[in-house]
Coordinates of C-alpha atoms in Angstrom, one line a residue:
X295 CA 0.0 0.0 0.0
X296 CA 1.2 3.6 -1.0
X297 CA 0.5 6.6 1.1
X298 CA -2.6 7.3 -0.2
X299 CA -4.1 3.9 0.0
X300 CA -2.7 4.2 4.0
X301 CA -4.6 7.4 4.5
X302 CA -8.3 6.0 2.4
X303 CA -7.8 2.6 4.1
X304 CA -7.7 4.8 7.9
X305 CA -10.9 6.9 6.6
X306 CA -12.6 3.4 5.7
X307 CA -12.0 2.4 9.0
X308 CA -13.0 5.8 10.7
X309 CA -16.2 5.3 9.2
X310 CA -16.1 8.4 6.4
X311 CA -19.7 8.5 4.6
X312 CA -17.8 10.6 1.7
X313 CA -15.0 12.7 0.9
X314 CA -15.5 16.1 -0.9
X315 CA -13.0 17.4 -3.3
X316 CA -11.6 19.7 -5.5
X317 CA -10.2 17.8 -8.2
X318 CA -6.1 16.3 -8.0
X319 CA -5.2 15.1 -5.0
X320 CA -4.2 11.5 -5.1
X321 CA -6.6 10.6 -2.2
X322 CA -9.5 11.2 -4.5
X323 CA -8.7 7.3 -6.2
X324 CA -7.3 5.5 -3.5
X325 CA -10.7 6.4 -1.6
X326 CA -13.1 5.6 -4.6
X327 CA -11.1 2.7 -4.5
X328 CA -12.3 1.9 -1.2
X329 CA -15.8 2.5 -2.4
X330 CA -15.8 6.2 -0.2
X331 CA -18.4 8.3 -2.3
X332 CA -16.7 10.9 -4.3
X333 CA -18.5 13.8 -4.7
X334 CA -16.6 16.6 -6.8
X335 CA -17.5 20.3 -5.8
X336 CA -17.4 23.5 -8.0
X337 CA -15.7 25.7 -5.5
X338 CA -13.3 24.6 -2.3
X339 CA -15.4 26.9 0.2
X340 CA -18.5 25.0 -0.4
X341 CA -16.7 21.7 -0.2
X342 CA -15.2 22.4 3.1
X343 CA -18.7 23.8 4.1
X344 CA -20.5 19.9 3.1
X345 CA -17.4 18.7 5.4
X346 CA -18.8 21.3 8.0
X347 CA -22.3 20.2 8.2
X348 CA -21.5 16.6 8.0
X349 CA -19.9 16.7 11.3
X350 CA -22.1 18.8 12.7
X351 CA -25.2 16.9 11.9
X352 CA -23.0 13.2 13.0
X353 CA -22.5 15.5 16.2
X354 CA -18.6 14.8 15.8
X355 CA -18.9 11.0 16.0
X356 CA -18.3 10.9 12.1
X357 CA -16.5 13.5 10.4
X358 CA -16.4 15.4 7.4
X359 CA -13.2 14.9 5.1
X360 CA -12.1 17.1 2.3
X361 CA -8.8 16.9 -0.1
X362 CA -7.8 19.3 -1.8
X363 CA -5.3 19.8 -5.0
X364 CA -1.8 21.6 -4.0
X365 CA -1.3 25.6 -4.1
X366 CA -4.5 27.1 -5.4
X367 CA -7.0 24.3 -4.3
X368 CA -5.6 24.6 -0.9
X369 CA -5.8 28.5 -1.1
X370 CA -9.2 28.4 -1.9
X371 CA -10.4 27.0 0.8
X372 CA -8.9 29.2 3.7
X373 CA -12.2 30.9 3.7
X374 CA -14.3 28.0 4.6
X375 CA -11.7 26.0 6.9
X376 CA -11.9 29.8 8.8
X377 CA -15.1 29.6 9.4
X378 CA -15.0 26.1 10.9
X379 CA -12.6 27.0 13.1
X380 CA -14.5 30.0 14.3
X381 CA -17.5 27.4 14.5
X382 CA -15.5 24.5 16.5
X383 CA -16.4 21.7 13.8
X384 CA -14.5 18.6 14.4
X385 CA -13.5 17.8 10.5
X386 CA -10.6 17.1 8.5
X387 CA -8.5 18.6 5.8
X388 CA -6.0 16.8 3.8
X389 CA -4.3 18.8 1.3
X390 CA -2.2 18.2 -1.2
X391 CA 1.5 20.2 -1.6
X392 CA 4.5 20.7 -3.3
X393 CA 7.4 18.3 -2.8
X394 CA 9.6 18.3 0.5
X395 CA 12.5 19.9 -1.0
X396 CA 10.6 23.0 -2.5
X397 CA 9.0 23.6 1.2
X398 CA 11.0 26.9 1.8
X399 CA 11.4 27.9 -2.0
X400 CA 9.5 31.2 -1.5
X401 CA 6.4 31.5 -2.8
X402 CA 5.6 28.1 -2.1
X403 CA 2.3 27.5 -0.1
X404 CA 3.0 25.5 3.0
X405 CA -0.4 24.4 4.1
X406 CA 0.6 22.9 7.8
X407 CA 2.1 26.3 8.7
X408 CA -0.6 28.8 7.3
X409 CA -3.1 26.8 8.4
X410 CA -1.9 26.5 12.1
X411 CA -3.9 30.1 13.0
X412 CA -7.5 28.2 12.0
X413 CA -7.2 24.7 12.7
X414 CA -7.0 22.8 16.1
X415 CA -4.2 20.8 14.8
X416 CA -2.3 20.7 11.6
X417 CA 1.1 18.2 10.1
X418 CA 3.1 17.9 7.2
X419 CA 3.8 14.4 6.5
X420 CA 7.4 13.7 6.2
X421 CA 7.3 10.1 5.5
X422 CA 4.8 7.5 4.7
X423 CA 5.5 5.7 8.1
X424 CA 4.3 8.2 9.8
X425 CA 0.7 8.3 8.6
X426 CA -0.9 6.3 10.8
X427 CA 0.4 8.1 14.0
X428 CA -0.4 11.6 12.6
X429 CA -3.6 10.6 11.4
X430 CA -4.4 8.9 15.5
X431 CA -3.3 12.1 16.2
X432 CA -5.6 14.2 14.0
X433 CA -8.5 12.1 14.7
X434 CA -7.6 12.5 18.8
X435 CA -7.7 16.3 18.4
X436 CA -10.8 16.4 16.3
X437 CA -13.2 14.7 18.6
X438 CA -11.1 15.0 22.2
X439 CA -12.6 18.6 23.9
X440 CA -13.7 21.6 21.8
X441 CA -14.0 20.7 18.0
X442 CA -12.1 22.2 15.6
X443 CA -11.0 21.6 11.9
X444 CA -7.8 19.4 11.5
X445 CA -5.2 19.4 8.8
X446 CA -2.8 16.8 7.6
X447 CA -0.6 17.9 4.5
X448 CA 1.0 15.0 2.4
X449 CA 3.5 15.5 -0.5
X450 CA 4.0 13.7 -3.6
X451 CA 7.2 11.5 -1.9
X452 CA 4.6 10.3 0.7
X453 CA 1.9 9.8 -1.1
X454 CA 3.5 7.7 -3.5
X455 CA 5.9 5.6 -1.2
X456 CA 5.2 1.9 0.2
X457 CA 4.5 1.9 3.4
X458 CA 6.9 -1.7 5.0
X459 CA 4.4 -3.8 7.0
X460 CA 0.5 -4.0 8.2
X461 CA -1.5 -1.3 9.1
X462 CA -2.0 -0.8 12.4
X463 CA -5.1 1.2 13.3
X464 CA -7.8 1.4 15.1
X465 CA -10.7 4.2 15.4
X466 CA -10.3 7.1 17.8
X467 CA -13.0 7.4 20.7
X468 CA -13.6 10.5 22.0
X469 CA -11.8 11.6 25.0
X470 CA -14.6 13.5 27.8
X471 CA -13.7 14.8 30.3
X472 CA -16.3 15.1 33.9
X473 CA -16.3 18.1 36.4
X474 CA -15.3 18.0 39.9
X475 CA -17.5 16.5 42.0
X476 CA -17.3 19.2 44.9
X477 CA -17.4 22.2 42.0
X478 CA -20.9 20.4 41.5
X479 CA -22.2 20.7 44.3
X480 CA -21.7 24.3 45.0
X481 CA -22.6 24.9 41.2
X482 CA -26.3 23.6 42.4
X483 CA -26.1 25.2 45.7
X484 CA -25.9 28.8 44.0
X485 CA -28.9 27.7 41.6
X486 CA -31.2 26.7 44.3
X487 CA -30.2 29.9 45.7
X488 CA -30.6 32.5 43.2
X489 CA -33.9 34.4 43.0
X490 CA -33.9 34.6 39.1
X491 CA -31.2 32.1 37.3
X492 CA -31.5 31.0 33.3
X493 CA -29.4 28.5 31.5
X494 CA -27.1 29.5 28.5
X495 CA -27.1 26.6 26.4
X496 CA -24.2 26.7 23.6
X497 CA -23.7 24.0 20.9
X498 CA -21.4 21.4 23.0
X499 CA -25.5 20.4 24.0
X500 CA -25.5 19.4 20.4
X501 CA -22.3 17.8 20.4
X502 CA -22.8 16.2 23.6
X503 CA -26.6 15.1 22.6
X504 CA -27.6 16.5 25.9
X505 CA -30.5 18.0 24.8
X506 CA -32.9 16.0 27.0
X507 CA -30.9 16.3 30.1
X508 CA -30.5 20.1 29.7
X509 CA -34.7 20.6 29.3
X510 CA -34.3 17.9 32.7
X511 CA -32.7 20.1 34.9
X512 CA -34.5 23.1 33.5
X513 CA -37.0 21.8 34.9
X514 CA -35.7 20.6 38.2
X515 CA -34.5 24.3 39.1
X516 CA -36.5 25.7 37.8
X517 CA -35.3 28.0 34.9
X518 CA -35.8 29.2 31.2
X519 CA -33.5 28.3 28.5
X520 CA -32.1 30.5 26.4
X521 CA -29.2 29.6 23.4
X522 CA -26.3 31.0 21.6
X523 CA -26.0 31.3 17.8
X524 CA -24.4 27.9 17.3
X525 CA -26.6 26.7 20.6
X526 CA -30.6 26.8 18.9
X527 CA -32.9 24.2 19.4
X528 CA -30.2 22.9 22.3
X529 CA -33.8 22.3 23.8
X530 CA -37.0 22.3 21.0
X531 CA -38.0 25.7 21.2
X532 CA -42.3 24.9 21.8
X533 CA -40.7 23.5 25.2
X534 CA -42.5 25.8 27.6
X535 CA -39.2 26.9 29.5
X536 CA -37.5 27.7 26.3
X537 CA -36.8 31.9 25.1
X538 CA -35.1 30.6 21.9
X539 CA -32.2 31.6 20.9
X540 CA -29.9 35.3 19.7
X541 CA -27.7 36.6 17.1
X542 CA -28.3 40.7 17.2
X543 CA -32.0 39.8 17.2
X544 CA -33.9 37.7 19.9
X545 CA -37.5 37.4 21.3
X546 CA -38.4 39.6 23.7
X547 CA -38.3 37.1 26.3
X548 CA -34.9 36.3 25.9
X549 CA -34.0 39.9 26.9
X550 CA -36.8 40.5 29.3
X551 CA -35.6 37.2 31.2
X552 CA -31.9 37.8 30.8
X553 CA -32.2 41.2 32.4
X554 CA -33.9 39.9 35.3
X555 CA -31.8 37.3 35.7
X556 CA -29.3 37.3 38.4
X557 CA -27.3 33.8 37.9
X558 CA -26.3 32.5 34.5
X559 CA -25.0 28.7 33.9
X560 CA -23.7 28.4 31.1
X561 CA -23.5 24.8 29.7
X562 CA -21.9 23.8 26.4
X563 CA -21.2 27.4 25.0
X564 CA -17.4 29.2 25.3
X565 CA -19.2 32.5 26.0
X566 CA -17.3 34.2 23.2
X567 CA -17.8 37.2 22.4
X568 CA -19.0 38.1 18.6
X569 CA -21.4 40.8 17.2
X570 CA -23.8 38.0 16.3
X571 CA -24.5 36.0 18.9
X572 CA -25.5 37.3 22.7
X573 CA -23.4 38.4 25.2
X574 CA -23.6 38.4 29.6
X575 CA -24.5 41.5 30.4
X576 CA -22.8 43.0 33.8
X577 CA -23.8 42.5 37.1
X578 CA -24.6 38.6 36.7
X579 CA -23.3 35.8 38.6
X580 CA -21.5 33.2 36.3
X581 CA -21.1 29.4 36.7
X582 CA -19.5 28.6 33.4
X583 CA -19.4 25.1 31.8
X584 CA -17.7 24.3 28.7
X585 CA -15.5 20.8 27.2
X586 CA -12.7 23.9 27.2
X587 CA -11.0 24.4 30.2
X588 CA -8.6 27.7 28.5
X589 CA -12.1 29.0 27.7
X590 CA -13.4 29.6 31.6
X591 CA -12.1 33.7 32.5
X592 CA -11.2 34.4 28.8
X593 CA -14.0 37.0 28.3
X594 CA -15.8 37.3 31.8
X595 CA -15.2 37.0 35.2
X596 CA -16.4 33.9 36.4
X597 CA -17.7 32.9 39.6
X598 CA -17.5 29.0 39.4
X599 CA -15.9 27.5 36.8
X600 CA -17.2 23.8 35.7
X601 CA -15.3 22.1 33.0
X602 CA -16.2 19.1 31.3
X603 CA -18.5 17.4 28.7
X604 CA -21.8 19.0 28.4
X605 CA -23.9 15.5 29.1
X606 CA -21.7 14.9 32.2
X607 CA -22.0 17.7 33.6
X608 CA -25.9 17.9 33.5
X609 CA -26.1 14.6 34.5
X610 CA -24.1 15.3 37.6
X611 CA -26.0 18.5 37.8
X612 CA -29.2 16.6 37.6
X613 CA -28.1 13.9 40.6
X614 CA -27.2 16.6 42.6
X615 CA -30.1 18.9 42.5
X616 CA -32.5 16.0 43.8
X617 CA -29.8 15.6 46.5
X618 CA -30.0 18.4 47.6
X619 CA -33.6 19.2 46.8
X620 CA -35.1 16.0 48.2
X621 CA -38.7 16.0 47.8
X622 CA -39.1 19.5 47.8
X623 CA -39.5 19.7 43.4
X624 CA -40.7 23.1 43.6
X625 CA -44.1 21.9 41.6
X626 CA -46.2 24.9 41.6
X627 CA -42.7 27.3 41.1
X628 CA -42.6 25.0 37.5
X629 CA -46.0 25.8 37.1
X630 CA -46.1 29.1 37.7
X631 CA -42.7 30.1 35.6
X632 CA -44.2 28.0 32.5
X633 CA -47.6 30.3 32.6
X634 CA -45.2 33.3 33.1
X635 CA -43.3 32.4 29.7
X636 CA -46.4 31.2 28.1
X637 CA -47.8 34.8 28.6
X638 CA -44.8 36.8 27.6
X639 CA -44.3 34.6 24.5
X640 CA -47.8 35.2 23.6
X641 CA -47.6 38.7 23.8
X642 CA -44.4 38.9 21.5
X643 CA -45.9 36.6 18.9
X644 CA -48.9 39.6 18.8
X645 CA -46.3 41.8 18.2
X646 CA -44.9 40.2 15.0
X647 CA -48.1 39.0 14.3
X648 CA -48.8 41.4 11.4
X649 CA -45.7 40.2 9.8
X650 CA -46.2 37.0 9.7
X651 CA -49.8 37.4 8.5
X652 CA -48.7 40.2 6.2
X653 CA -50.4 40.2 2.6
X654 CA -47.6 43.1 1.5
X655 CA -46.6 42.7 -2.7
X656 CA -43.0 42.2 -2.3
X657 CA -43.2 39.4 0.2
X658 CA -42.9 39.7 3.8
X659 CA -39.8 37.2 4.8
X660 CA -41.6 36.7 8.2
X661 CA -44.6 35.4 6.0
X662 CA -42.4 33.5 4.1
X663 CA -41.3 31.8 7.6
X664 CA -44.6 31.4 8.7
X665 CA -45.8 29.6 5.7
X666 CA -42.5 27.6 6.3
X667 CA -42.9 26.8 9.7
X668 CA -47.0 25.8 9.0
X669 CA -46.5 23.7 6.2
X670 CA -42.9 21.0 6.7
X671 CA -43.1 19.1 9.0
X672 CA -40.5 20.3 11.8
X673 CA -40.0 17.4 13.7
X674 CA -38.4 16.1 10.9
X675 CA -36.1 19.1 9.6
X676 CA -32.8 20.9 9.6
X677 CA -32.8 23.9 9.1
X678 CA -30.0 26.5 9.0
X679 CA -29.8 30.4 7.8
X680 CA -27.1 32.1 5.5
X681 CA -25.5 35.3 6.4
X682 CA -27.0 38.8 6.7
X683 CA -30.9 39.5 7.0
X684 CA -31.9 35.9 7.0
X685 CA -30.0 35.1 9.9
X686 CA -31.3 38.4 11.4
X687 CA -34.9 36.8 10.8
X688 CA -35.0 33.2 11.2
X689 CA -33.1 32.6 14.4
X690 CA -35.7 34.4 16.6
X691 CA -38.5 33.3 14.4
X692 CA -38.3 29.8 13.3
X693 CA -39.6 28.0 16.3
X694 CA -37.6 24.2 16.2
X695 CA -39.8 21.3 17.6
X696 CA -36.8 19.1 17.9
X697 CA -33.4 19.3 19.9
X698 CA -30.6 19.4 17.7
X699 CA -32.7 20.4 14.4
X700 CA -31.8 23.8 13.4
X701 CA -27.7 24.6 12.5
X702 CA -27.1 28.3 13.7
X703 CA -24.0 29.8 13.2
X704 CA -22.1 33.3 12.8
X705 CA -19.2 33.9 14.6
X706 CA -17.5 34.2 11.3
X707 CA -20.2 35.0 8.8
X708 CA -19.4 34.2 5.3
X709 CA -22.2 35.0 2.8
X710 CA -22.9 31.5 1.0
X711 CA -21.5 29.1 3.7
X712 CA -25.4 28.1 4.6
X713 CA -25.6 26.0 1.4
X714 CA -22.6 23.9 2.0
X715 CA -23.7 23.0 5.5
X716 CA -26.9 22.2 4.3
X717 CA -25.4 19.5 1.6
X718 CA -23.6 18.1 4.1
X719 CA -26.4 17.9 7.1
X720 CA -28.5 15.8 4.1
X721 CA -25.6 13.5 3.9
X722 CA -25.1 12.7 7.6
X723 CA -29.4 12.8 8.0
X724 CA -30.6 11.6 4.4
X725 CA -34.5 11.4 5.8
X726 CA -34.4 14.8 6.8
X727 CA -36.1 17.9 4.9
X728 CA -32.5 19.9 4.7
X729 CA -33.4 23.6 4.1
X730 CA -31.2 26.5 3.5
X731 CA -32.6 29.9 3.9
X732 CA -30.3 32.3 2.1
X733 CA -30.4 35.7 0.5
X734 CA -29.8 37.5 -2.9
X735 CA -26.2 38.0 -2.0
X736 CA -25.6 35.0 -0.3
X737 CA -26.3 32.6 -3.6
X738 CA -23.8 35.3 -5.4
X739 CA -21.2 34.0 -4.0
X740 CA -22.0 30.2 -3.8
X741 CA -25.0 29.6 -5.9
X742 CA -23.0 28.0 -8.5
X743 CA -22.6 25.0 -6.0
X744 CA -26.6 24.0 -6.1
X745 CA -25.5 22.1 -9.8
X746 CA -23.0 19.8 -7.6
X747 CA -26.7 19.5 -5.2
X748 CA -27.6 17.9 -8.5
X749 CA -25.4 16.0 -9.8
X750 CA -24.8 14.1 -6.8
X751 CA -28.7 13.7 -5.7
X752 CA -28.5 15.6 -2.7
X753 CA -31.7 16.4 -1.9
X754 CA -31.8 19.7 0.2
X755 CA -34.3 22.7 -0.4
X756 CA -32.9 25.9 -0.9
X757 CA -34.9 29.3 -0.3
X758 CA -34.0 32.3 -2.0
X759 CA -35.0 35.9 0.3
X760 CA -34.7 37.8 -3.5
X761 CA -35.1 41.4 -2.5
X762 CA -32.7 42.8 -5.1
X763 CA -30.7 44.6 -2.7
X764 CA -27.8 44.3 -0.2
X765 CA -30.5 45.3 2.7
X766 CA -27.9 44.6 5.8
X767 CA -26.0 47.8 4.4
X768 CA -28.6 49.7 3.5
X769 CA -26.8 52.3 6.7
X770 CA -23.7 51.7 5.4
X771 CA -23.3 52.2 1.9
X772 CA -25.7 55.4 1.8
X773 CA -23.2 57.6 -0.4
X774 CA -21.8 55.2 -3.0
X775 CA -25.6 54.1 -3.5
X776 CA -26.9 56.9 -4.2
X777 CA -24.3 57.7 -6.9
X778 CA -23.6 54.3 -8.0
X779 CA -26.3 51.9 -7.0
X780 CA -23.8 50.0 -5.3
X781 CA -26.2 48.0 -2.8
X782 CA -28.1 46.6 -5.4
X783 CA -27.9 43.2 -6.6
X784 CA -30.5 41.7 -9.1
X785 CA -31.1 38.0 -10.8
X786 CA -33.7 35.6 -11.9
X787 CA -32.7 32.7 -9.6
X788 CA -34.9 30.2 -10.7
X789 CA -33.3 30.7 -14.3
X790 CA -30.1 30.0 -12.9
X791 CA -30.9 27.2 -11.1
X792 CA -32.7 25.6 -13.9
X793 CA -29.5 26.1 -15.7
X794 CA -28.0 23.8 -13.5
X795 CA -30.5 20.8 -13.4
X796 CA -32.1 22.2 -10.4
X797 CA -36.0 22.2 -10.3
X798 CA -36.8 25.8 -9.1
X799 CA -40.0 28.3 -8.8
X800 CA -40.3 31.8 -8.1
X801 CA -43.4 33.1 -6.0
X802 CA -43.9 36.6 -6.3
X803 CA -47.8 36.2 -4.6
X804 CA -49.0 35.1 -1.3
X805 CA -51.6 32.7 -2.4
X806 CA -48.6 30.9 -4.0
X807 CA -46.1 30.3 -1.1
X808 CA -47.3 27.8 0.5
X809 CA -48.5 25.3 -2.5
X810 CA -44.6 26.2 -3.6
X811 CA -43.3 25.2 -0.5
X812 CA -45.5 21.4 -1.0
X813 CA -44.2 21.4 -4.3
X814 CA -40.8 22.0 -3.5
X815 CA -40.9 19.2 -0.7
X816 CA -42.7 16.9 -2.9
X817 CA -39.5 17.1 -5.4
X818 CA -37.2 16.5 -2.5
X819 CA -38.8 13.5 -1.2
X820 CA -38.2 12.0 -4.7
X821 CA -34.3 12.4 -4.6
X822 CA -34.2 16.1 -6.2
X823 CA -32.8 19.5 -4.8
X824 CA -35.2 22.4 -5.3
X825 CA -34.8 25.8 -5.2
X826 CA -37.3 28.3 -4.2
X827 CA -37.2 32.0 -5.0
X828 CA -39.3 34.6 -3.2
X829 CA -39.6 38.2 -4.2
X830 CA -39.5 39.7 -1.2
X831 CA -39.7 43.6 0.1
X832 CA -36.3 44.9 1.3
X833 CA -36.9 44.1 4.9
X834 CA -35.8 46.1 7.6
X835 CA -37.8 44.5 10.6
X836 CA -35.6 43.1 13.3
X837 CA -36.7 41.3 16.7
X838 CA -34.1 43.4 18.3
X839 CA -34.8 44.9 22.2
X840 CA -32.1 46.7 23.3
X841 CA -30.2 45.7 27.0
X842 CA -26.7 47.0 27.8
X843 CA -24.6 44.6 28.1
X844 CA -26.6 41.8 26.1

């Protein structure tokens, strides 16, 4: 066996559903070989991105793989490994390069070393007999702690040398780490105390399919539920302790309850700070709990710190609580705080309520998600937004039924990356309605990539927000736009994406969304991406309530 027969036989074994690519790198073969789906992408971002989802759906237990071809494949694709670095995604890079002796020939592009700054962990190979422990290695990182892409770089010499003697290879489990057992018990003894506490959930829940624990001692406590970016539908959001989840815009509960509150846990989440996800305002006690010990103190003061793997940690959380809680379950305070956020939630939805019921000529987007939301059937979806205004509007908005079925992310927000997630989510989930919401701009930069949808059967729905216009800038670019037009952005997208073999329909009325929306379903339940194209008004309506702090 050669190097790249080491490295396919190694994915074989660590159960790889596919490996994107983009197009010469000798691990392409050598894993068709091995009968590893190939699946060919028409940019490296969006390949990287179908990487990204599949690991995210497979909650880290599988992950995505992509190769790409030496110097400008592997340049490509900084934009998309970035952004899975800024989301924590436990995949895998494996780039081709030049050979070993042109390494520090300037201009040569040395993937291991530029890469180092957005990956967990990155190698150059020097030798085909050390494949197998870099690889261990790689796979350790990737799935040991917080996520993170991981890069192995092979040249040509390695690739194509013998490797002397059997593999030797096994799988990597997961390493997971539990908290301290007396940090536990004066995390719960500061919940039972405080007068007004809420639980931060971020997307270790996902990773740690904690879900049903967290909503557990939500309920035990009791407390609300609110979610990072990254975090929603931690809990299924039509739970009755649940206030969704934040980017800039949130339901008003979510601030209301945050405000008020005077303890935070936070379970699964880094508490990073970004412009697109919430932050702790001041004032608040802290018990922070994250897979990332380095992570505790970076941004806030904390009062307790409580590292460890989200499901551990709620379990112990869990045990403890009814110690110290005996039969005292605080029934009728679980009442009381579920009618409380009933009422506040019912209140908000009148708010919005003449959105979502809006017959305006452009579309209303909110009508758009209500039709959405009324028609699929949620408990059997993943959703996910793209960048800009469609974030802005479906993460307060779209209300998940299921733990684990909506894909939020933004800490790095890359117009486009939304549809490569999505391809990748229908791979790890292939009976799941995969949607992507995206906007105008957003298909601009990766729209190209619904053709490799299908040619490789991937069956995932993508929504088009068309209001001809960058609308996220409309304070930004007031000057140049007036002169030059320079926000707007116009195109027929169900042209284009009949162009490329994708069945599409545009719905400029109403009365039409929601037979599109069965239609478009209909086609994806026989094996066929669909792309659906609203004309929709510009859209300036946020869920935004302001809190200092949050």
């Amino acid at each position: 066996m050669n190097g790249a027969a080491i490295i396919a036989e190694i994915l074989k074994r660590e159960g790889t559903g596919f490996l994107s690519c983009y197009p010469r790198n000798p691990l392409i073969e050598a894993c068709a070989a091995l009968d590893i789906r190939t699946i060919l992408c028409r940019q490296e971002r969006v390949g990287v991105g179908m990487a990204d989802g599949y690991s995210r759906i497979s909650r880290g237990k599988r992950n995505g793989v992509f190769a790409a071809q030496a110097g400008p494949g592997i340049e490509n694709a900084f934009p998309g490994i970035a952004q899975a670095f800024a989301e924590n995604v436990p995949m895998m890079v494996i780039p081709a390069t030049l050979p070993l002796a042109r390494h520090y020939l300037k201009p040569v592009f040395r993937a291991a070393d530029v890469y180092r700054p957005v990956t967990k962990w990155s190698a150059l190979a020097h030798s085909v007999q050390e494949l197998p422990d870099l690889m261990r290695r790689a796979y350790h990182a990737m799935r040991s702690g917080k996520g993170g892409p991981v890069l192995v770089e092979v040249p040509p010499e390695v690739w194509e040398a013998e490797y002397k003697g059997e593999l030797d290879y096994a799988p990597m489990p997961g390493v997971r780490t539990a908290p301290d057992p007396d940090a536990v018990k004066q995390a719960v003894r500061m919940l039972l105390a405080a007068k007004a506490p809420v639980l931060w959930a971020g997307q270790g829940v996902h990773y740690a399919e904690a879900g049903d624990r967290l909503a557990a001692l939500a309920e035990l406590i009791p407390a609300p539920v609110v979610t990072t970016n990254p975090g929603k539908s931690a809990i299924a959001e039509n739970h009755p302790l649940s206030l969704g989840a934040s980017t800039r815009s949130r339901s008003k509960m979510f601030t209301d309850y945050v405000a008020k509150a005077d303890l935070i846990l936070a379970v699964g989440s880094s508490l990073t700070r970004t412009p697109f996800g919430p932050s702790v305002p001041p004032g608040k006690t802290i018990i922070h709990s994250t897979n990332e010990a380095s992570d505790i103190n970076k941004e806030y003061r904390v009062d307790l710190g409580l590292p460890g793997d989200a499901a551990l940690v709620l379990d112990a959380l869990i045990e403890e609580v009814g110690r110290q809680k005996g039969a005292a379950r605080g029934g009728n305070a679980l009442t009381s705080l579920k009618e409380e956020i009933a009422t506040a939630k019912k209140a908000w939805q009148a708010e919005w309520a003449k959105h979502f019921d809006s017959e305006e000529i452009p579309i209303n987007q909110y009508r758009v998600i209500r039709d959405l939301m009324r028609t699929v059937d949620r408990d059997n979806v993943i959703m996910t937004h793209d960048s800009g205004s469609p974030r802005e509007q479906m993460m307060p908005m779209w209300e998940t039924t299921k733990a684990g079925s909506y894909m939020g992310w933004g800490k790095s927000t890359q117009l486009g990356y939304g549809l490569g997630i999505t391809m990748g989510a229908k791979l790890a989930a292939p009976d799941k309605l995969c949607v992507n919401v995206m906007g105008d701009a957003a298909i601009g930069m990766t729209g190209m990539d619904i053709e490799t949808a299908s040619r490789n059967k991937i069956a995932i729905l993508t929504v088009v927000f068309n209001n001809g216009v960058m609308g996220a800038e409309r304070e930004e670019l007031k000057i140049s736009d007036k002169k030059y037009g320079a926000m707007t952005v116009s195109g027929n997208y169900t042209k284009v994406a009949e162009g490329l073999n994708v069945p599409a329909r545009r719905v400029e009325k109403t009365d039409d969304i929601v037979p599109a929306i069965k239609e478009a379903v209909g086609i994806t339940e026989k094996g066929s991406p669909f792309l659906l194209e609203f004309v929709v008004k510009e859209g300036h309506d946020f869920s935004r309530y302001n809190l200092a702090g949050l």
